[in-house]
GROMACS .gro file of C-alpha atoms in nm:
model
  318
    1MET     CA    1  -3.533  -3.121   0.740
    2ASP     CA    2  -3.630  -3.250   0.389
    3ASN     CA    3  -3.579  -2.941   0.224
    4VAL     CA    4  -3.183  -3.024   0.295
    5THR     CA    5  -2.937  -3.132   0.048
    6THR     CA    6  -2.546  -3.198  -0.047
    7VAL     CA    7  -2.469  -2.927  -0.237
    8ASN     CA    8  -2.220  -3.055  -0.474
    9GLU     CA    9  -2.202  -2.752  -0.677
   10PHE     CA   10  -2.338  -2.358  -0.694
   11LEU     CA   11  -2.485  -2.213  -1.039
   12LEU     CA   12  -2.337  -1.887  -1.054
   13LEU     CA   13  -2.574  -1.530  -1.213
   14ASP     CA   14  -2.536  -1.341  -1.522
   15LEU     CA   15  -2.366  -0.994  -1.501
   16THR     CA   16  -2.633  -0.928  -1.800
   17SER     CA   17  -2.912  -1.128  -1.848
   18VAL     CA   18  -2.950  -0.981  -2.262
   19GLN     CA   19  -2.766  -1.274  -2.383
   20GLU     CA   20  -2.620  -1.028  -2.699
   21GLN     CA   21  -2.389  -0.816  -2.456
   22GLN     CA   22  -2.203  -1.090  -2.264
   23PRO     CA   23  -1.883  -1.091  -2.539
   24PHE     CA   24  -1.883  -0.706  -2.525
   25PHE     CA   25  -1.845  -0.768  -2.151
   26PHE     CA   26  -1.610  -0.989  -2.181
   27VAL     CA   27  -1.400  -0.825  -2.377
   28ILE     CA   28  -1.441  -0.479  -2.152
   29PHE     CA   29  -1.384  -0.704  -1.869
   30LEU     CA   30  -1.063  -0.893  -2.018
   31ILE     CA   31  -0.936  -0.581  -2.061
   32ILE     CA   32  -0.979  -0.480  -1.716
   33TYR     CA   33  -0.783  -0.712  -1.651
   34LEU     CA   34  -0.543  -0.774  -1.824
   35ILE     CA   35  -0.416  -0.387  -1.722
   36ASN     CA   36  -0.469  -0.468  -1.393
   37LEU     CA   37  -0.181  -0.768  -1.445
   38VAL     CA   38   0.025  -0.535  -1.705
   39GLY     CA   39   0.015  -0.230  -1.415
   40ASN     CA   40   0.052  -0.392  -1.050
   41GLY     CA   41   0.295  -0.602  -1.238
   42ALA     CA   42   0.514  -0.362  -1.345
   43ILE     CA   43   0.473  -0.171  -0.971
   44LEU     CA   44   0.615  -0.490  -0.871
   45VAL     CA   45   0.872  -0.487  -1.068
   46ILE     CA   46   0.995  -0.126  -1.038
   47VAL     CA   47   1.014  -0.166  -0.648
   48ILE     CA   48   1.235  -0.478  -0.683
   49LEU     CA   49   1.478  -0.413  -0.982
   50GLU     CA   50   1.497   0.025  -0.847
   51SER     CA   51   1.758   0.034  -0.571
   52LYS     CA   52   1.642   0.392  -0.533
   53LEU     CA   53   1.278   0.238  -0.386
   54HIS     CA   54   1.372  -0.012  -0.190
   55SER     CA   55   1.192   0.234   0.114
   56PRO     CA   56   0.938   0.173   0.378
   57MET     CA   57   0.665   0.310   0.170
   58TYR     CA   58   0.770   0.091  -0.203
   59TYR     CA   59   0.777  -0.153  -0.002
   60PHE     CA   60   0.439  -0.153   0.117
   61LEU     CA   61   0.336  -0.072  -0.193
   62GLY     CA   62   0.457  -0.337  -0.391
   63ASN     CA   63   0.285  -0.515  -0.118
   64LEU     CA   64  -0.035  -0.313  -0.190
   65ALA     CA   65   0.044  -0.441  -0.569
   66CYS     CA   66   0.060  -0.777  -0.522
   67LEU     CA   67  -0.214  -0.836  -0.301
   68ASP     CA   68  -0.474  -0.640  -0.600
   69ILE     CA   69  -0.357  -0.880  -0.844
   70CYS     CA   70  -0.419  -1.202  -0.627
   71TYR     CA   71  -0.777  -0.971  -0.496
   72SER     CA   72  -0.887  -0.954  -0.887
   73SER     CA   73  -0.783  -1.292  -1.013
   74VAL     CA   74  -0.940  -1.486  -0.718
   75THR     CA   75  -1.285  -1.384  -0.890
   76LEU     CA   76  -1.271  -1.240  -1.274
   77PRO     CA   77  -1.096  -1.512  -1.460
   78LYS     CA   78  -1.406  -1.716  -1.362
   79VAL     CA   79  -1.686  -1.392  -1.393
   80LEU     CA   80  -1.490  -1.413  -1.781
   81ILE     CA   81  -1.576  -1.789  -1.781
   82ASN     CA   82  -1.955  -1.790  -1.709
   83LEU     CA   83  -1.932  -1.492  -2.000
   84LEU     CA   84  -1.858  -1.795  -2.223
   85SER     CA   85  -2.069  -2.057  -2.067
   86THR     CA   86  -2.350  -2.173  -2.081
   87HIS     CA   87  -2.339  -2.393  -1.717
   88LYS     CA   88  -2.249  -2.100  -1.486
   89ALA     CA   89  -2.191  -2.276  -1.215
   90LEU     CA   90  -1.900  -2.349  -0.946
   91SER     CA   91  -1.772  -2.631  -0.751
   92PHE     CA   92  -1.878  -2.613  -0.316
   93LEU     CA   93  -1.537  -2.635  -0.287
   94GLY     CA   94  -1.399  -2.446  -0.560
   95CYS     CA   95  -1.741  -2.138  -0.380
   96ILE     CA   96  -1.569  -2.195  -0.062
   97THR     CA   97  -1.216  -2.151  -0.166
   98GLN     CA   98  -1.323  -1.831  -0.336
   99LEU     CA   99  -1.482  -1.733  -0.090
  100HIS     CA  100  -1.158  -1.758   0.145
  101PHE     CA  101  -0.919  -1.550  -0.072
  102PHE     CA  102  -1.193  -1.329  -0.165
  103HIS     CA  103  -1.186  -1.192   0.219
  104PHE     CA  104  -0.851  -1.325   0.306
  105LEU     CA  105  -0.728  -1.071   0.009
  106GLY     CA  106  -0.980  -0.802   0.106
  107SER     CA  107  -0.904  -0.779   0.524
  108THR     CA  108  -0.527  -0.728   0.477
  109GLU     CA  109  -0.574  -0.487   0.165
  110SER     CA  110  -0.725  -0.311   0.461
  111ILE     CA  111  -0.443  -0.362   0.717
  112LEU     CA  112  -0.202  -0.283   0.462
  113LEU     CA  113  -0.376   0.059   0.366
  114ALA     CA  114  -0.367   0.121   0.762
  115ILE     CA  115  -0.008  -0.047   0.789
  116MET     CA  116   0.098   0.278   0.462
  117ALA     CA  117  -0.082   0.532   0.689
  118PHE     CA  118   0.094   0.504   0.990
  119ASP     CA  119   0.392   0.531   0.776
  120ARG     CA  120   0.340   0.821   0.599
  121PHE     CA  121   0.215   0.927   0.968
  122VAL     CA  122   0.600   0.884   1.103
  123ALA     CA  123   0.773   0.999   0.731
  124VAL     CA  124   0.594   1.343   0.809
  125CYS     CA  125   0.588   1.398   1.183
  126ASP     CA  126   0.872   1.226   1.302
  127PRO     CA  127   1.151   1.269   1.029
  128LEU     CA  128   1.425   1.301   1.211
  129HIS     CA  129   1.383   0.886   1.407
  130TYR     CA  130   1.174   0.812   1.034
  131THR     CA  131   1.462   0.528   0.926
  132LEU     CA  132   1.487   0.388   1.278
  133THR     CA  133   1.109   0.355   1.333
  134MET     CA  134   1.051   0.183   1.000
  135ASN     CA  135   1.336  -0.030   0.979
  136ARG     CA  136   1.293  -0.284   0.796
  137GLN     CA  137   1.230  -0.577   1.076
  138MET     CA  138   0.947  -0.339   1.157
  139CYS     CA  139   0.792  -0.335   0.767
  140THR     CA  140   0.874  -0.704   0.746
  141LEU     CA  141   0.693  -0.779   1.101
  142LEU     CA  142   0.423  -0.506   1.029
  143ALA     CA  143   0.358  -0.675   0.643
  144ALA     CA  144   0.293  -1.051   0.831
  145VAL     CA  145   0.092  -0.896   1.094
  146GLY     CA  146  -0.157  -0.789   0.824
  147TRP     CA  147  -0.154  -1.112   0.627
  148LEU     CA  148  -0.146  -1.328   0.869
  149THR     CA  149  -0.445  -1.181   1.070
  150SER     CA  150  -0.624  -1.182   0.742
  151PHE     CA  151  -0.565  -1.535   0.714
  152PHE     CA  152  -0.745  -1.639   1.032
  153TYR     CA  153  -0.997  -1.444   1.045
  154ALA     CA  154  -1.140  -1.562   0.618
  155LEU     CA  155  -1.065  -1.911   0.741
  156THR     CA  156  -1.296  -1.870   1.062
  157HIS     CA  157  -1.550  -1.717   0.759
  158SER     CA  158  -1.480  -2.020   0.531
  159VAL     CA  159  -1.503  -2.290   0.761
  160MET     CA  160  -1.842  -2.135   0.930
  161THR     CA  161  -1.965  -2.142   0.598
  162ALA     CA  162  -1.841  -2.470   0.467
  163ARG     CA  163  -2.058  -2.622   0.827
  164LEU     CA  164  -2.413  -2.508   0.689
  165ASN     CA  165  -2.699  -2.724   0.525
  166PHE     CA  166  -2.776  -2.550   0.261
  167CYS     CA  167  -3.173  -2.547   0.032
  168HIS     CA  168  -3.273  -2.734  -0.299
  169PHE     CA  169  -3.230  -2.353  -0.449
  170GLN     CA  170  -2.824  -2.391  -0.550
  171LYS     CA  171  -2.876  -2.038  -0.736
  172LEU     CA  172  -2.589  -1.777  -0.596
  173ASN     CA  173  -2.711  -1.453  -0.600
  174HIS     CA  174  -2.383  -1.267  -0.725
  175PHE     CA  175  -2.126  -1.327  -0.956
  176PHE     CA  176  -1.890  -1.481  -0.703
  177CYS     CA  177  -1.905  -1.658  -0.372
  178ASP     CA  178  -1.915  -1.372  -0.076
  179VAL     CA  179  -2.146  -1.478   0.251
  180LYS     CA  180  -2.424  -1.240   0.256
  181PRO     CA  181  -2.526  -1.425  -0.079
  182LEU     CA  182  -2.420  -1.786   0.064
  183LEU     CA  183  -2.640  -1.691   0.388
  184GLU     CA  184  -2.961  -1.614   0.215
  185LEU     CA  185  -2.935  -2.007   0.073
  186ALA     CA  186  -2.849  -2.172   0.369
  187CYS     CA  187  -3.136  -2.397   0.564
  188SER     CA  188  -2.946  -2.427   0.925
  189ASN     CA  189  -2.893  -2.125   1.157
  190THR     CA  190  -2.701  -1.863   1.043
  191LEU     CA  191  -2.696  -1.609   1.349
  192LEU     CA  192  -2.356  -1.717   1.445
  193ASN     CA  193  -2.203  -1.629   1.063
  194GLN     CA  194  -2.448  -1.298   1.061
  195TRP     CA  195  -2.228  -1.188   1.404
  196LEU     CA  196  -1.927  -1.258   1.259
  197LEU     CA  197  -2.007  -1.032   0.912
  198SER     CA  198  -2.123  -0.741   1.145
  199VAL     CA  199  -1.896  -0.800   1.453
  200VAL     CA  200  -1.561  -0.907   1.317
  201THR     CA  201  -1.570  -0.740   0.960
  202ASP     CA  202  -1.665  -0.413   1.116
  203SER     CA  203  -1.426  -0.454   1.369
  204ILE     CA  204  -1.079  -0.529   1.084
  205SER     CA  205  -1.258  -0.291   0.837
  206MET     CA  206  -1.330  -0.001   1.015
  207GLY     CA  207  -1.073  -0.068   1.250
  208ALA     CA  208  -0.858  -0.017   0.979
  209PHE     CA  209  -0.999   0.267   0.883
  210PHE     CA  210  -1.025   0.447   1.179
  211LEU     CA  211  -0.661   0.425   1.268
  212THR     CA  212  -0.611   0.524   0.864
  213LEU     CA  213  -0.818   0.871   0.953
  214LEU     CA  214  -0.683   0.908   1.254
  215SER     CA  215  -0.334   0.892   1.120
  216TYR     CA  216  -0.448   1.168   0.866
  217ILE     CA  217  -0.601   1.361   1.083
  218TYR     CA  218  -0.290   1.417   1.278
  219ILE     CA  219  -0.045   1.455   0.985
  220ILE     CA  220  -0.287   1.747   0.871
  221GLY     CA  221  -0.296   1.901   1.245
  222PHE     CA  222   0.107   1.846   1.283
  223LEU     CA  223   0.125   2.051   0.924
  224LEU     CA  224  -0.110   2.281   1.049
  225PHE     CA  225  -0.007   2.366   1.448
  226LYS     CA  226   0.396   2.304   1.419
  227ASN     CA  227   0.478   2.507   1.084
  228GLN     CA  228   0.181   2.730   1.007
  229SER     CA  229   0.269   2.750   0.667
  230CYS     CA  230   0.104   2.608   0.367
  231ARG     CA  231   0.375   2.554   0.101
  232ILE     CA  232   0.481   2.328   0.391
  233LEU     CA  233   0.121   2.190   0.412
  234HIS     CA  234   0.075   2.154   0.047
  235LYS     CA  235   0.456   1.972   0.030
  236GLY     CA  236   0.342   1.728   0.302
  237LEU     CA  237   0.034   1.651   0.210
  238SER     CA  238   0.091   1.589  -0.161
  239THR     CA  239   0.318   1.258  -0.018
  240CYS     CA  240  -0.025   1.129   0.079
  241ALA     CA  241  -0.281   1.214  -0.183
  242SER     CA  242  -0.179   0.909  -0.357
  243HIS     CA  243  -0.212   0.679  -0.045
  244LEU     CA  244  -0.565   0.887   0.059
  245MET     CA  245  -0.684   0.874  -0.274
  246VAL     CA  246  -0.675   0.486  -0.287
  247VAL     CA  247  -0.779   0.496   0.083
  248CYS     CA  248  -1.116   0.632  -0.058
  249LEU     CA  249  -1.184   0.376  -0.333
  250PHE     CA  250  -1.098   0.071  -0.159
  251TYR     CA  251  -1.370   0.229   0.172
  252GLY     CA  252  -1.612   0.369  -0.009
  253PRO     CA  253  -1.765  -0.009  -0.241
  254VAL     CA  254  -1.602  -0.195   0.052
  255GLY     CA  255  -1.871   0.068   0.320
  256PHE     CA  256  -2.148   0.038   0.141
  257THR     CA  257  -2.167  -0.332   0.076
  258TYR     CA  258  -2.061  -0.454   0.467
  259ILE     CA  259  -2.210  -0.225   0.689
  260ARG     CA  260  -2.567  -0.256   0.543
  261PRO     CA  261  -2.818  -0.567   0.613
  262ALA     CA  262  -2.859  -0.794   0.385
  263SER     CA  263  -3.219  -0.727   0.184
  264ALA     CA  264  -3.319  -0.808  -0.174
  265THR     CA  265  -3.267  -0.461  -0.245
  266SER     CA  266  -2.939  -0.437  -0.130
  267MET     CA  267  -2.798  -0.789  -0.331
  268ILE     CA  268  -2.859  -0.605  -0.655
  269GLN     CA  269  -2.667  -0.287  -0.538
  270ASP     CA  270  -2.382  -0.470  -0.421
  271ARG     CA  271  -2.386  -0.680  -0.711
  272MET     CA  272  -2.281  -0.318  -0.874
  273VAL     CA  273  -2.062  -0.232  -0.634
  274ALA     CA  274  -1.882  -0.570  -0.598
  275ILE     CA  275  -1.740  -0.462  -1.002
  276ILE     CA  276  -1.585  -0.121  -0.826
  277TYR     CA  277  -1.378  -0.323  -0.607
  278ASN     CA  278  -1.350  -0.607  -0.780
  279ALA     CA  279  -1.184  -0.534  -1.087
  280VAL     CA  280  -1.196  -0.088  -1.158
  281THR     CA  281  -1.025  -0.017  -0.806
  282PRO     CA  282  -0.733  -0.292  -0.824
  283VAL     CA  283  -0.681  -0.066  -1.204
  284LEU     CA  284  -0.706   0.245  -1.089
  285ASN     CA  285  -0.444   0.236  -0.777
  286PRO     CA  286  -0.138   0.151  -1.040
  287LEU     CA  287  -0.246   0.442  -1.203
  288ILE     CA  288  -0.235   0.688  -0.957
  289TYR     CA  289   0.074   0.564  -0.780
  290THR     CA  290   0.273   0.610  -1.090
  291LEU     CA  291   0.112   0.920  -1.287
  292ARG     CA  292   0.142   1.097  -0.861
  293ASN     CA  293   0.483   1.010  -0.829
  294LYS     CA  294   0.812   1.159  -0.960
  295GLU     CA  295   0.996   0.852  -0.818
  296MET     CA  296   0.764   0.543  -0.993
  297MET     CA  297   0.763   0.735  -1.313
  298LEU     CA  298   1.136   0.776  -1.288
  299ALA     CA  299   1.202   0.450  -1.221
  300LEU     CA  300   0.986   0.297  -1.522
  301LYS     CA  301   1.135   0.536  -1.782
  302LYS     CA  302   1.467   0.395  -1.671
  303ILE     CA  303   1.374  -0.010  -1.603
  304PHE     CA  304   1.139  -0.020  -1.941
  305GLY     CA  305   1.283   0.270  -2.097
  306ARG     CA  306   1.631   0.083  -2.081
  307LYS     CA  307   1.490  -0.225  -2.199
  308LEU     CA  308   1.290  -0.112  -2.473
  309PHE     CA  309   1.658   0.045  -2.570
  310LYS     CA  310   1.826  -0.263  -2.592
  311ASP     CA  311   1.509  -0.485  -2.745
  312TYR     CA  312   1.536  -0.227  -3.021
  313GLN     CA  313   1.930  -0.251  -3.044
  314GLN     CA  314   1.919  -0.619  -3.112
  315CYS     CA  315   1.729  -0.605  -3.346
  316HIS     CA  316   1.885  -0.307  -3.564
  317TRP     CA  317   2.193  -0.573  -3.578
  318ASP     CA  318   2.029  -0.858  -3.612
   0.00000   0.00000   0.00000
């Protein structure tokens, strides 16, 4: 155990090894982060203020917008700080906290996407009982189960990782704290951690994915065989198209990162893919849901258009 030490901090990897490129990356990621905050924040405001959007679909969409804000906020602020700093370090407690919230919010999103698919399934396949099935109590219960399940799942990751002994080499092979790169630095037995990552993580993410997939297979089958009309099929799928695009954007990078076994080559690929699901995907979600949704666009114009008009009126009178 001579190689084991008490770790106080971890050194994080640079996004780029070229020093001159760091201000450029800082500006790019700052813009992406601000667009994420404004876009998802706007969705939250619209869903809360517009009474016409007080329905199950938009309730879950509000949850998703909140998740995307928090998800990016777990990693991107520290990435931005490190791009301007010479000492790119994160304390041991800060690292474990970041790991916990990263997995907590990520798994919550996968479960929430499955819940949203179930909501679309009920809306398309059983519209007469939709308001009865997806009542306020059911929506609150489904959302609470998703958040709580993910919190305790992430807690097992953070506790099990915090109990490991780490070697003298403290440079993390990633630009934020995640389980895979931390296990590479551990000197103690990581078999249980690897099992937790491969079995439990895959069970939650893939389980939620297959439930989502099953919902859409049933929706398409129902529209094709029950109605036998391309027009009705197109109309039914148009209500699900935005959610389906978000599902693909989320599960593509996550599946690529966590299903494959860790290796030196895969860790380089993981860092590139991590940029997508940490920065890009949360920015695209509000664009997909607003630009493809007439109700959202109308509510956006109504709420923010009215505010701009009042501001203009006040400035005019002043």
